Coordinates of C-alpha atoms and ligand atoms in Angstrom, one line a residue:
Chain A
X1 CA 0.0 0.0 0.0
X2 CA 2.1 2.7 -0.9
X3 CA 1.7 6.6 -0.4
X4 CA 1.8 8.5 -3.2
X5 CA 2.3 12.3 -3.5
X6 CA 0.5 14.1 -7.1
X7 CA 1.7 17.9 -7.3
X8 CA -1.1 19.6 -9.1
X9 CA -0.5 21.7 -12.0
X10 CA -0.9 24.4 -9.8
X11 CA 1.6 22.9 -6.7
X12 CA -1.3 21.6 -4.5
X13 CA 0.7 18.4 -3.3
X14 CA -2.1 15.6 -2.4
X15 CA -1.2 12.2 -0.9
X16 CA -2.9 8.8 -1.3
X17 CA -2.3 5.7 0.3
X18 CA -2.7 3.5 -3.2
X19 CA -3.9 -0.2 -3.4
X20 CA -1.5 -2.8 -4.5
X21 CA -2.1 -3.0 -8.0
X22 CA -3.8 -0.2 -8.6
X23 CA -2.4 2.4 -12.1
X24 CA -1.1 5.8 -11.0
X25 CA -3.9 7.1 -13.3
X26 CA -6.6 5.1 -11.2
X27 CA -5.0 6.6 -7.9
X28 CA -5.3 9.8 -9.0
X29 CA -8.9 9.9 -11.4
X30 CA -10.6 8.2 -8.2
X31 CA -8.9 10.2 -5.8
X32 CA -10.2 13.7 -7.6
X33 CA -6.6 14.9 -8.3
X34 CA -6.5 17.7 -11.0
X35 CA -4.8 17.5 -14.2
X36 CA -5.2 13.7 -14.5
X37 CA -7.6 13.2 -17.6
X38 CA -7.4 9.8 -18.6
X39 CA -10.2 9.9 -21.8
X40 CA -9.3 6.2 -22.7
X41 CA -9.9 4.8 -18.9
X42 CA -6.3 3.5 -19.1
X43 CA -6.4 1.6 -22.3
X44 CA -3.0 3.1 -23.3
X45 CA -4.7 4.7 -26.6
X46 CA -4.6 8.5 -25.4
X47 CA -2.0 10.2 -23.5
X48 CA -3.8 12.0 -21.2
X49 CA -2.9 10.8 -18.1
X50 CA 1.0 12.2 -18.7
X51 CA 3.4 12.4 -15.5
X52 CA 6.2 13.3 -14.9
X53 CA 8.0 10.9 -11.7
X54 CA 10.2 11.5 -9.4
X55 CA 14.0 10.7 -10.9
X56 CA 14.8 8.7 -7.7
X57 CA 12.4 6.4 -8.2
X58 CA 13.0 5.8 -12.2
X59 CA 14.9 2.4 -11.6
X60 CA 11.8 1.6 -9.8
X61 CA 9.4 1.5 -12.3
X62 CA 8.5 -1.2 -14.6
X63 CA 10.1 -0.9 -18.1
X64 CA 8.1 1.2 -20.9
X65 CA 6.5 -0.8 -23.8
X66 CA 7.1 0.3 -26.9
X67 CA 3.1 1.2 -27.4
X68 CA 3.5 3.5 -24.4
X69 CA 6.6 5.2 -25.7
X70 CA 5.0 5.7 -29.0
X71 CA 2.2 7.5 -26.9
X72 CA 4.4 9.7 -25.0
X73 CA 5.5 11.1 -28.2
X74 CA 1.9 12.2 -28.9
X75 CA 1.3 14.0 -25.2
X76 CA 0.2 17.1 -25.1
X77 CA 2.9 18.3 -22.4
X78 CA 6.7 18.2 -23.5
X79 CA 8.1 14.6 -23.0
X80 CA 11.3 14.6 -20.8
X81 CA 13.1 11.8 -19.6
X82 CA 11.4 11.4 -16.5
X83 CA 7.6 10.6 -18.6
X84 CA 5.2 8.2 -18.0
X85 CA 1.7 7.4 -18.9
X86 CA 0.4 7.0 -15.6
X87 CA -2.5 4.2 -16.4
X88 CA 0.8 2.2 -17.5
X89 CA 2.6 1.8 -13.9
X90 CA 0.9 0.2 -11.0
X91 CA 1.5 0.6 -7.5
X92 CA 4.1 -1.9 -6.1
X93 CA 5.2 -1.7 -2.2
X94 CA 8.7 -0.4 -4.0
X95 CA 7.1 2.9 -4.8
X96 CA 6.4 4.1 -1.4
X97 CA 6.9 7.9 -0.6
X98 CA 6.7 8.5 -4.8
X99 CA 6.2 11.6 -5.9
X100 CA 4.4 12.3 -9.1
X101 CA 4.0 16.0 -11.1
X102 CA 1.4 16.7 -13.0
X103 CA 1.7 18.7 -16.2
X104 CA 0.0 21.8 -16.9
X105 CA -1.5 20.8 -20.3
X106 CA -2.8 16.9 -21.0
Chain B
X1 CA -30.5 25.5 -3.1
X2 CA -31.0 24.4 -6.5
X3 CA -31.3 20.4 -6.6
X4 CA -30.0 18.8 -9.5
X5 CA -31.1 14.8 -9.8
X6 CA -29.3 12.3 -12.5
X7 CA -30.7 9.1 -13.5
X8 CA -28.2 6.6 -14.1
X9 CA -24.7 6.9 -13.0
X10 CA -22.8 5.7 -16.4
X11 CA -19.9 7.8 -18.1
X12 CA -22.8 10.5 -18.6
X13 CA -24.4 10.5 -15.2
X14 CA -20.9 10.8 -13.5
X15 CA -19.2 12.9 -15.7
X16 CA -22.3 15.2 -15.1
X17 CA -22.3 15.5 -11.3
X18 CA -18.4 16.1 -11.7
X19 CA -18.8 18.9 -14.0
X20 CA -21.3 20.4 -12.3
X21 CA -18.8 20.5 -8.8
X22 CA -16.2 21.4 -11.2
X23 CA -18.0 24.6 -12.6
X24 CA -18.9 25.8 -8.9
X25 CA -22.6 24.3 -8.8
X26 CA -23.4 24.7 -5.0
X27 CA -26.7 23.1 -5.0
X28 CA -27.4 19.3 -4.1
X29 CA -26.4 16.4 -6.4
X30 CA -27.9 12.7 -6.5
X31 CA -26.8 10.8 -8.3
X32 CA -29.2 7.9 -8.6
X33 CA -28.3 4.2 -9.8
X34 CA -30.5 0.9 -10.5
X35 CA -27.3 -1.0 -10.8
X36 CA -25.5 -1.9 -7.0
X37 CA -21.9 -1.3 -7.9
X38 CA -20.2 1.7 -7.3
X39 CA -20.3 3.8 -10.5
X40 CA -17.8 2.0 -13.5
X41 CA -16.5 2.6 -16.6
X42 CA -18.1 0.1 -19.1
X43 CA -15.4 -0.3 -22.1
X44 CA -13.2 -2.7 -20.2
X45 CA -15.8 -5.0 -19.6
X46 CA -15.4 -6.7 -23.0
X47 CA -11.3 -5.9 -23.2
X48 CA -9.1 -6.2 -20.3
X49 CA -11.8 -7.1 -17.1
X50 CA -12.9 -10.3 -19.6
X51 CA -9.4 -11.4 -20.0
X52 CA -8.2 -10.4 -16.5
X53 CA -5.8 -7.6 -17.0
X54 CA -8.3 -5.6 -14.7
X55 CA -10.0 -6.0 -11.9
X56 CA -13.5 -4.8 -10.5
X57 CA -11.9 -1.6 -8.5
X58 CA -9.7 -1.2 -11.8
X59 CA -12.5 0.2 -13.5
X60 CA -14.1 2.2 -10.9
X61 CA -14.6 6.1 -11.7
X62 CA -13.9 7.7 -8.3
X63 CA -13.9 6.1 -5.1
X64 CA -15.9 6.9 -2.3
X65 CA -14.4 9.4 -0.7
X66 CA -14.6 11.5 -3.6
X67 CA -17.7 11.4 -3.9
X68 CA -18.9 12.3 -0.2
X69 CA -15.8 15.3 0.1
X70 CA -17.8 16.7 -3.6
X71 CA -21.6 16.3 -1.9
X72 CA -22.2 14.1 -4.5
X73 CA -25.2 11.9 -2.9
X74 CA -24.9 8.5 -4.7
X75 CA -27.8 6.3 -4.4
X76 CA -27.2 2.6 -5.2
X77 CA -29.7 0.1 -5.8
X78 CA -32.3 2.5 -6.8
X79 CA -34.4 2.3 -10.4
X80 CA -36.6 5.1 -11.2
X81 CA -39.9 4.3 -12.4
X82 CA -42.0 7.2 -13.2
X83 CA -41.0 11.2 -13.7
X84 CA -43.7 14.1 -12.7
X85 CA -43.0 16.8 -14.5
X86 CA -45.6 18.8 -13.0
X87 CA -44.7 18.3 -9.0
X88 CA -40.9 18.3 -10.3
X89 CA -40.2 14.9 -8.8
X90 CA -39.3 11.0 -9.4
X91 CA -40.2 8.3 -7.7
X92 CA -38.2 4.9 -7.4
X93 CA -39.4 1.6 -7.5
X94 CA -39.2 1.1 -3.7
X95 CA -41.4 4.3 -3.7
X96 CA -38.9 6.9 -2.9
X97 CA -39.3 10.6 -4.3
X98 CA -36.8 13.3 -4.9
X99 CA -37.2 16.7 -6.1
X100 CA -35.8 18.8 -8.9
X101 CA -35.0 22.0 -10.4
X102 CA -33.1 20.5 -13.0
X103 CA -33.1 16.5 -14.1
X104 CA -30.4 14.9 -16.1
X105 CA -31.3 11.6 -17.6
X106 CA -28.3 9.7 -18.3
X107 CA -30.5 5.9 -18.7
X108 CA -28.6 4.9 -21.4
X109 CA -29.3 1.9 -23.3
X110 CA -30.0 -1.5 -23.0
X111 CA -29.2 -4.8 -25.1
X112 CA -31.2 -5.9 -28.1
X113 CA -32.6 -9.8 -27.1
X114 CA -32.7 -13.2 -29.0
X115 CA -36.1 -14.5 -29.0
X116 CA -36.0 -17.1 -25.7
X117 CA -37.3 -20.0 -28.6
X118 CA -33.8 -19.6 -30.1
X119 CA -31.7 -18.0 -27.3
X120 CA -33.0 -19.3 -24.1
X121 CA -29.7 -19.6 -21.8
X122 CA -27.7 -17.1 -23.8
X123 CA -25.7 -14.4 -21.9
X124 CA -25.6 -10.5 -23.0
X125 CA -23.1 -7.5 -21.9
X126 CA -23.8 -4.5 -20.4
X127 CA -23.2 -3.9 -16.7
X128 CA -20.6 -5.2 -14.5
X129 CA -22.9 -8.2 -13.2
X130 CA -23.1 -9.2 -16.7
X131 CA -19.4 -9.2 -17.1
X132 CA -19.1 -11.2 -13.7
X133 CA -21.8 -13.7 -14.6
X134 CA -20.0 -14.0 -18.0
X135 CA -16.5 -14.0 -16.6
X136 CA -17.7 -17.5 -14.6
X137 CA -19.2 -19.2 -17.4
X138 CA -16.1 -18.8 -19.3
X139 CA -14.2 -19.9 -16.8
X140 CA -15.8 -23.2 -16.6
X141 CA -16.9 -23.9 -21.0
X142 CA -15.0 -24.9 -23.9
X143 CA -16.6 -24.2 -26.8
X144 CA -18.2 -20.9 -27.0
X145 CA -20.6 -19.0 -29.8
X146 CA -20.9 -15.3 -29.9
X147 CA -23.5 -14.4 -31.8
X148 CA -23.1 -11.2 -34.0
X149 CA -19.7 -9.7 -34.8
X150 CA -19.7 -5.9 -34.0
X151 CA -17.3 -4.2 -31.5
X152 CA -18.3 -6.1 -28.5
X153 CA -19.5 -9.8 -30.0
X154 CA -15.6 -9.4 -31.0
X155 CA -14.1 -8.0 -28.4
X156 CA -15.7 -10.7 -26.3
X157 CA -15.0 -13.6 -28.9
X158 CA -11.1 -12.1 -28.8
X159 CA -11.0 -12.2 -25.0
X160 CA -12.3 -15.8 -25.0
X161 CA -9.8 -17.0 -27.4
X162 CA -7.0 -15.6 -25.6
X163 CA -8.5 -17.4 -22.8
X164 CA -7.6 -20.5 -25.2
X165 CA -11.9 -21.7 -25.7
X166 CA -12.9 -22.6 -28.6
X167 CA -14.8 -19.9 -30.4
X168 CA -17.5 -19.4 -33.1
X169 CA -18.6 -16.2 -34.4
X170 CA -22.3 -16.0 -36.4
X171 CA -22.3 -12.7 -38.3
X172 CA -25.5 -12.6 -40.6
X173 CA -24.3 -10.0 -42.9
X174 CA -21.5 -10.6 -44.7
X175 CA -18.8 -9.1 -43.4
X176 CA -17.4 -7.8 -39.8
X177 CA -18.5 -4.4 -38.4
X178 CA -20.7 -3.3 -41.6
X179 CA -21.9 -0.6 -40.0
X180 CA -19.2 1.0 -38.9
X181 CA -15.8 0.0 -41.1
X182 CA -14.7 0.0 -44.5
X183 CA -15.0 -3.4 -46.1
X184 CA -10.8 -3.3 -45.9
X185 CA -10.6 -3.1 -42.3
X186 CA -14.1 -5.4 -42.1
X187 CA -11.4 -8.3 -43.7
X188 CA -8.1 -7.8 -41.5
X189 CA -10.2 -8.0 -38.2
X190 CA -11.4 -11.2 -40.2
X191 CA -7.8 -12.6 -40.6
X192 CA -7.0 -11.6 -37.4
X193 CA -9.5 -14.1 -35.5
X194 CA -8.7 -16.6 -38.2
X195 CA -5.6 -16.7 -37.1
X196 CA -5.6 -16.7 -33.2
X197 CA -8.3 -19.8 -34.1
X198 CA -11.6 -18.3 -34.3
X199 CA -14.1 -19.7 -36.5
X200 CA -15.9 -16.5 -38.0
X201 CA -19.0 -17.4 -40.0
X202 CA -20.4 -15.0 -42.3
X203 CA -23.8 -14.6 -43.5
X204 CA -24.6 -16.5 -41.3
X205 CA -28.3 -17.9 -40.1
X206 CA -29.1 -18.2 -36.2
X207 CA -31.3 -20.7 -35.3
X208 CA -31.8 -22.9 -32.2
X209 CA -30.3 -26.0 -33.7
X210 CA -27.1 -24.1 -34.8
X211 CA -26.7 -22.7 -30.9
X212 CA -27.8 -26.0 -29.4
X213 CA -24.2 -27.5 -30.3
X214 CA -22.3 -25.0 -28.5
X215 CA -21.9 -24.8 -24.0
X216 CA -21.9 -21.0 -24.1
X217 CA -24.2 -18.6 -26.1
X218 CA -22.8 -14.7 -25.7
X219 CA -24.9 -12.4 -27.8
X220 CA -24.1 -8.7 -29.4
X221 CA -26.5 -7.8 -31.6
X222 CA -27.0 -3.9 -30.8
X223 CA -28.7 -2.1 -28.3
X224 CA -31.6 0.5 -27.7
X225 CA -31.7 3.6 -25.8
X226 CA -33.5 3.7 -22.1
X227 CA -36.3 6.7 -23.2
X228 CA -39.4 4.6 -21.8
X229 CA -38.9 6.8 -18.3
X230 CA -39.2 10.0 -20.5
X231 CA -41.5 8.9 -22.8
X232 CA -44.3 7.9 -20.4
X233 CA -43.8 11.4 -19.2
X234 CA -44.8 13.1 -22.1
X235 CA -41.0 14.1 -23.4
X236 CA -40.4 14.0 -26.8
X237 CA -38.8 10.1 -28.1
X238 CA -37.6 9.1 -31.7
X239 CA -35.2 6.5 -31.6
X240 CA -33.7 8.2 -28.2
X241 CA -34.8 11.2 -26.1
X242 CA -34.6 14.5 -28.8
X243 CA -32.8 16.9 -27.4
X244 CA -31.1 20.4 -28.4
X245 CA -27.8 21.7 -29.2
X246 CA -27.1 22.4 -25.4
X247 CA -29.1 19.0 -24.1
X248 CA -32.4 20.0 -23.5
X249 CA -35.2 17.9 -24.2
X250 CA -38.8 19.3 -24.9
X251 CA -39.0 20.1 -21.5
X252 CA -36.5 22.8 -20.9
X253 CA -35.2 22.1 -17.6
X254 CA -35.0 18.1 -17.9
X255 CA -31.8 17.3 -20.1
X256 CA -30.8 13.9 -21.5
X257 CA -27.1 12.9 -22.8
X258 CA -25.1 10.0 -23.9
X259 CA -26.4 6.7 -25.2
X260 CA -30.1 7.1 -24.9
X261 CA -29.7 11.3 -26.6
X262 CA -31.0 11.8 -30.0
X263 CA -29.4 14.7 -31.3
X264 CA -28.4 16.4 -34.6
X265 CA -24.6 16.1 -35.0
X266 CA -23.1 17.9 -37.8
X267 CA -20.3 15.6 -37.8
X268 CA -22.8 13.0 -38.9
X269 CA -25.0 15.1 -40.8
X270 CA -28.0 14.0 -39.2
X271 CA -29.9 13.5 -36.4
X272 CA -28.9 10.0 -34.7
X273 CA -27.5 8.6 -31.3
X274 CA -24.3 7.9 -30.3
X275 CA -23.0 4.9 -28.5
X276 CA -19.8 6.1 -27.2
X277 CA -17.9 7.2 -24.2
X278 CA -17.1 10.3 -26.1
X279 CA -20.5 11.3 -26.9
X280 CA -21.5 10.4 -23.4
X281 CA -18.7 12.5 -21.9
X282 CA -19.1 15.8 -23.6
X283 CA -22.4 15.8 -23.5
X284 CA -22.3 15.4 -19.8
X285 CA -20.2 18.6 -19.7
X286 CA -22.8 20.4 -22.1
X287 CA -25.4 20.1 -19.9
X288 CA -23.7 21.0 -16.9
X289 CA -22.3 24.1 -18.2
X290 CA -25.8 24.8 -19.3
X291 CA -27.0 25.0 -15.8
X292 CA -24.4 26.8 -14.5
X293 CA -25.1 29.0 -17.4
X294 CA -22.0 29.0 -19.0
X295 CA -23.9 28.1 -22.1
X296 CA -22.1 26.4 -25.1
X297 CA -23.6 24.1 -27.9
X298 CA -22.2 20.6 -28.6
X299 CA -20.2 20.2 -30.7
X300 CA -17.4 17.8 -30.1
X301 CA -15.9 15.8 -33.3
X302 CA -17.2 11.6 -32.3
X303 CA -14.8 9.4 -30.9
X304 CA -14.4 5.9 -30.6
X305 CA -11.9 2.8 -30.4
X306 CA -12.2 -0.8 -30.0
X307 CA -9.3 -3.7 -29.1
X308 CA -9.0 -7.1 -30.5
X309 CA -6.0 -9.1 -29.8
X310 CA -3.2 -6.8 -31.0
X311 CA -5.0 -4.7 -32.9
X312 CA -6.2 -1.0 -31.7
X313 CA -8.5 0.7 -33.9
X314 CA -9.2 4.5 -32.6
X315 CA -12.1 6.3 -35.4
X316 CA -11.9 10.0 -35.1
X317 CA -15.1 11.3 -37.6
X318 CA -17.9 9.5 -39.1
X319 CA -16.7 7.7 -42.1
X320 CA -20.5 6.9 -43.3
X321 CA -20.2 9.4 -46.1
X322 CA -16.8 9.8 -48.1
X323 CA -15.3 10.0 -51.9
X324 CA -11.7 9.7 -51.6
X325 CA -9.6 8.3 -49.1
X326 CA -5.7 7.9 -48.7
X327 CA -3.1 6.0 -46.4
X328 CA -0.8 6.9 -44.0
X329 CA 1.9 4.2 -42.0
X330 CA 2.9 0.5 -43.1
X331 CA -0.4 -1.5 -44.3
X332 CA 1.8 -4.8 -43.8
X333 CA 3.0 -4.1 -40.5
X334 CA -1.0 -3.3 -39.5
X335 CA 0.3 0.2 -38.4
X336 CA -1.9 2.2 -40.9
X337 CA -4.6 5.4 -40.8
X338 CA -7.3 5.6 -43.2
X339 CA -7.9 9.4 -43.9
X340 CA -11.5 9.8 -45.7
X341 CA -12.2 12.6 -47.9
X342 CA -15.6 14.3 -49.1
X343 CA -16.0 17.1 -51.1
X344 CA -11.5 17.8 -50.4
X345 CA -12.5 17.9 -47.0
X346 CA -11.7 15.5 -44.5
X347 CA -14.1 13.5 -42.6
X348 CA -13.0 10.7 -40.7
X349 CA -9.9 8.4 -40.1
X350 CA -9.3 5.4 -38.6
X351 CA -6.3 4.7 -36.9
X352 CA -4.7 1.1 -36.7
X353 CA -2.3 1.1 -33.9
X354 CA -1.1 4.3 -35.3
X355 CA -2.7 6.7 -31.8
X356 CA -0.8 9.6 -32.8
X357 CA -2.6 9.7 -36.1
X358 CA -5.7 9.7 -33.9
X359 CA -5.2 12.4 -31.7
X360 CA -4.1 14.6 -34.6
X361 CA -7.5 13.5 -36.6
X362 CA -9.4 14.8 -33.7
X363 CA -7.5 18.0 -33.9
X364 CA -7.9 18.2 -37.5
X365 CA -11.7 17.6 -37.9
X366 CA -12.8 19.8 -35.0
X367 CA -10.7 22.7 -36.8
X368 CA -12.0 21.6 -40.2
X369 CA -8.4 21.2 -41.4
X370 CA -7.6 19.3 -44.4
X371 CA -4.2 18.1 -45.2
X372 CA -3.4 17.3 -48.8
X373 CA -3.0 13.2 -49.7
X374 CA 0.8 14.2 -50.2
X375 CA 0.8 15.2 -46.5
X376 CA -0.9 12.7 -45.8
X377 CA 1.0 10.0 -47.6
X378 CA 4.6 11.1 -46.1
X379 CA 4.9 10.2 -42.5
X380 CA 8.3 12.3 -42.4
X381 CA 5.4 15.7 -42.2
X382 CA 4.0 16.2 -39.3
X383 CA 0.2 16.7 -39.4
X384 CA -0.5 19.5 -36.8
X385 CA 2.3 21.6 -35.4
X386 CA 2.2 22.4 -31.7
Ligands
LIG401 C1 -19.0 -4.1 -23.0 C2 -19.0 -2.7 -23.6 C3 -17.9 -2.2 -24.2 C4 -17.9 -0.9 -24.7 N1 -16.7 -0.5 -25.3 C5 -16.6 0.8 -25.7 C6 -15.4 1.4 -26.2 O1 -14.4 0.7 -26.4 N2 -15.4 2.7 -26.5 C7 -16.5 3.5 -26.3 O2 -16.4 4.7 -26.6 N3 -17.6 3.0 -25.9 C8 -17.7 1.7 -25.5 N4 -18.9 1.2 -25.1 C9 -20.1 2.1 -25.0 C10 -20.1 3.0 -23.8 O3 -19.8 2.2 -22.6 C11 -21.4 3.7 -23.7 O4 -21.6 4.5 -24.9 C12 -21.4 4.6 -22.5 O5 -21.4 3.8 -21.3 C13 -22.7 5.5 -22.5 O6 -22.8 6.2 -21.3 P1 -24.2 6.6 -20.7 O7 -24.0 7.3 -19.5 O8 -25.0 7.1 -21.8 O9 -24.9 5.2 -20.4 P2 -24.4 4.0 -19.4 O10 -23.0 4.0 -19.2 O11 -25.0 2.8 -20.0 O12 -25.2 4.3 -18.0 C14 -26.5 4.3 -17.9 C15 -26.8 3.8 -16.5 O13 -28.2 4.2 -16.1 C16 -28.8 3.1 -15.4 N5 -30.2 3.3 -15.5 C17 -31.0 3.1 -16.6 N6 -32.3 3.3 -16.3 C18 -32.3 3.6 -15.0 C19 -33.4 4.0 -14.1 N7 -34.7 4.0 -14.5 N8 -33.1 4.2 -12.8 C20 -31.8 4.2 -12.4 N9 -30.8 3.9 -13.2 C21 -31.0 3.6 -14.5 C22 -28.2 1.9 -16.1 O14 -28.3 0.8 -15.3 C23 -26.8 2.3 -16.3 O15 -26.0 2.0 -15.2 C24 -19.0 -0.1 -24.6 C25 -20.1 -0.6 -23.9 C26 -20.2 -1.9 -23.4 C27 -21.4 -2.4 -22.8
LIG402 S1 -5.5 6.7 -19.7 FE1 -5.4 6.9 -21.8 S2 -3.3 6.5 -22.2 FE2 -3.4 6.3 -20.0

C-alpha cells in the first residue's frame, strides 16, 4: 500500500495511500486529483494521463513498452526523460513515498 | 439550493455531477443508480476485465471518498420508475421521491434480445454483473458461440480466445462491423481471429439448432436507448430522447445525454444517437455548463476505439459518407490510418495502432483542417504543429 504524493499543476501536493495494484492514473482519477484526464480509462490509446515521476524512483518502475513510448511522443505536455503514462505503472510496495507531477496541459 | 437529480450513474451521469462540482454548482447532487456497484467505466468489460488484466476496482470512476468530500449523494440500488413533471419529482421503484430544479437523464441503453425459442440460456453484456456472470461461465466452458460480430460480439470472442476456448462467431451480414468499417478493415479483423483460431461465419443464419451445439451462447446484436422513463412522461422520443444543441429535451429544464440522446450532430450530418464514451462524456459537460449558465452548444468531433487481440483501432469522424480516401503508415505491418475525404475535406480516419494519427485527426476535424493526400501519404510531415 504505498503513499503517493500528485503535485497539481498548480503545486497543491495531495497524498494517497494507493492499493496494490492499482495504475497511478486510477489513484489519481478516483482520488479527484486535477490535471489527470485519462479519456481512454487507461487503455493506453490516449495520452492524457501524462506524468512526470520523481528521478529517484525511475529504476523503480516497470520498463516502458514500446506502445506507451510511442504515446508519450503524442502527449500534449513536452516529454522529458522522466515521462510516464500513468495508467501504465501500477502501485508496487517499491514505490512508497513516490512523488508524481502533473503537467499543466494533457 | 437548487437540486439537480441524474438518472443513471454511467460515463454520462458521472461525468455530469463532476462537471457540475467542477463549474462551482453549489446546489445538491444525487446521483441515482438501479445498478449496485459503485459507478464504473463500461469499455473494459469486454477488453481487459474479460481477460483479466483488470479488476472490478480497476475500473471504478472515483472512489468513495470522492464522492462524499464533492456532496455528491450516490444512491445505489435504486431504479426510477416514473417522472412528474408537474410536481418536479421521481419516484423509485421502492417508492422513494426526490425533487428537482433541474433533471439529467443519463439511462442509457440497453441490449437488443434473442427470441428465448432460439436463445433461451444465452448471456448478453452490459453492466458489471453481466461481465461477472460472464467471466464465470467462461471460466468453466470450452466451446463458446458469440453471436453477432460488432465491437463487443468481437471484443468478447477475442478475449475468449486468448483465454484459449474454442470460439464461433455467427455474423448474418457478410462481413465484420458493416456498420461501422470500410470493407478493408471489415477483412483484416477477419484474418486476425482466423488466425488466433476463431471460427468467424459470415452470412450466417441463427437458429436454435445451430446454438444447441455449442456450451456458451454470448450475444451482441445492438442495443436501444432507455427513453421509456421519458416517454411515459410526455417528453419527446424518436429513436432516443430529442434533445437540443445544449441538451435540452422538450421540457427545458429536464436534459438527457449520452447513449439514450437523439441529437443532430453535424459531424454525422444527421440526427442519430451515439453509443460512445465520447459522446456520453461531452455531453455530460454540455449540460452542466448549461446549468451553470455557462452556455455552449455541442459540438465535439465523435470518438471511438475498439481492441481485439493486437490490434487497436481509434475512429476520429464519421466515415458513413466519403469520396476519396488515402493511407498513411505501413499497411503490412497493421500500423496504418485511413484518412476519408468528401467534397477535399476530411471527414473521418481510422487509426490502426497508429494513436498519434488519432489524436491529430481529432485536432484536425474539429478545426476543419484538411491536409493534402501528399501530406498525408509522407509520415516524415507532421500533421499538426504544436
Ligand atoms: C461491453 C461494452 C464495451 C464498450 N466499449 C466501448 C469502447 O471501447 N469505446 C467506447 O467509446 N464506448 C464503448 N462502449 C459504449 C459505452 O460504454 C457507452 O456508450 C457509455 O457507457 C454510455 O454512457 P451513458 O452514461 O449514456 O450510459 P451507461 O454508461 O449505460 O449508463 C446508464 C446507467 O443508467 C442506469 N439506468 C437506466 N435506467 C435507470 C433507471 N430507471 N433508474 C436508475 N438507473 C437507471 C443503467 O443501469 C446504467 O448504469 C462499450 C459498452 C459496453 C457495454
Ligand atoms: S489513460 Fe489513456 S493512455 Fe493512459
Amino acid at each position: 500500500m504505498p503513499h503517493i504524493t500528485y503535485i497539481e499543476p498548480n503545486g497543491t501536493a495531495k497524498t494517497y495511500d494507493l492499493p496494490l495494484g492499482a495504475s497511478l492514473m486510477e489513484g489519481a482519477v478516483q482520488n479527484g486529483v486535477n490535471g489527470i484526464v485519462a479519456e481512454c480509462g487507461g487503455s493506453c490509446m490516449c495520452a492524457t494521463c501524462h506524468i512526470y515521476v520523481d528521478d529517484a524512483f525511475l529504476s523503480q518502475l516497470p520498463e516502458m513498452e514500446e506502445e506507451e513510448n510511442e504515446m508519450l511522443d503524442s502527449a500534449t505536455a513536452e516529454r522529458r526523460p522522466n515521462s510516464r503514462l500513468g495508467c501504465q505503472v501500477r502501485a508496487t510496495p517499491k514505490l512508497e513515498g513516490l512523488i508524481v507531477h502533473i503537467p499543466s496541459v494533457q | 439550493m437548487r437540486k439537480v437529480v441524474i438518472i443513471g450513474a454511467g460515463h454520462g451521469g458521472v461525468q455530469a455531477a463532476t462537471s457540475l462540482r467542477e463549474m462551482g454548482f453549489e446546489g445538491t447532487i444525487q446521483l441515482i443508480a438501479d445498478e449496485v456497484h459503485l459507478p464504473y467505466q463500461k469499455p473494459p468489460l469486454s477488453k481487459g476485465f474479460l481477460n483479466g488484466k483488470q479488476t472490478a476496482e480497476n475500473l471504478l470512476f472515483r472512489n468513495e471518498n470522492y464522492y462524499n468530500e464533492h456532496q455528491i449523494e450516490v444512491l445505489v440500488g435504486e431504479k426510477i420508475e416514473a417522472i412528474q413533471l408537474q410536481s418536479q419529482t421521481v419516484t423509485s421503484a421502492i417508492g422513494k421521491t426526490f425533487e428537482y430544479d433541474y433533471l439529467l437523464l443519463a439511462t442509457g441503453a440497453r441490449n437488443r434480445e434473442l427470441s428465448k425459442e432460439i436463445a433461451p440460456n444465452a448471456l448478453y453484456l452490459r453492466s458489471m454483473s453481466d461481465a461477472q456472470q460472464l467471466k464465470r461461465a467462461l471460466d468453466v466452458v470450452e466451446n463458446v458461440v458469440v453471436v453477432g460480430g460488432g465491437f463487443i460480439g468481437l471484443e468478447v470472442a477475442a478475449s475468449a480466445a486468448e483465454a484459449g476456448k474454442q470460439v464461433t462467431v455467427l455474423e448474418v451480414q457478410n462481413r465484420l462491423m458493416a456498420r461501422v468499417l470500410p470493407p478493408l478493415l471489415s477483412d483484416l479483423f477477419l484474418k486476425k481471429h482466423q488466425e488466433m483460431g476463431v471460427n468467424v461465419q459470415l452470412n450466417a443464419t441463427v437458429s436454435a439448432e445451430t446454438l444447441a451445439a455449442f456450451d456458451l451462447v454470448v450475444v451482441g446484436i445492438g442495443v436501444a436507448p432507455n427513453q421509456e422513463l421519458a416517454q411515459e412522461a410526455g417528453i419527446e422520443c424518436q429513436n432516443g430522447i430529442l434533445v437540443n444543441e445544449f441538451q435540452q429535451t422538450s421540457v427545458p429544464n429536464v436534459y438527457a445525454i449520452g447513449d439514450c440522446a437523439s441529437h443532430y450532430n453535424r459531424f454525422a450530418g444527421k440526427q442519430c444517437r451515439l453509443e460512445s464514451v465520447q459522446n456520453a462524456v461531452d455531453q455530460a459537460k454540455i449540460a452542466a455548463a448549461h446549468i451553470c449558465e455557462k452556455t455552449q452548444p455541442y459540438d465535439a468531433v465523435p470518438w471511438f476505439w475498439t481492441n481485439q487481440f493486437d490490434l487497436k483501432l481509434q475512429m476520429a469522424g464519421i466515415n458513413s459518407d466519403y469520396d476519396s480516401y488515402a493511407f498513411r503508415g505501413d499497411i503490412a505491418a497493421n500500423k496504418f490510418s485511413i484518412f476519408y475525404f468528401k467534397s477535399n475535406q476530411l471527414v473521418a480516419v481510422d487509426s490502426l495502432n497508429r494513436p498519434a494519427d488519432h489524436l491529430a485527426a481529432r485536432k484536425l476535424i474539429q478545426a476543419g483542417i484538411t491536409p493534402t493526400k501528399e501530406q498525408v501519404e509522407d509520415v516524415a510531415i507532421k500533421l499538426i504543429t504544436s
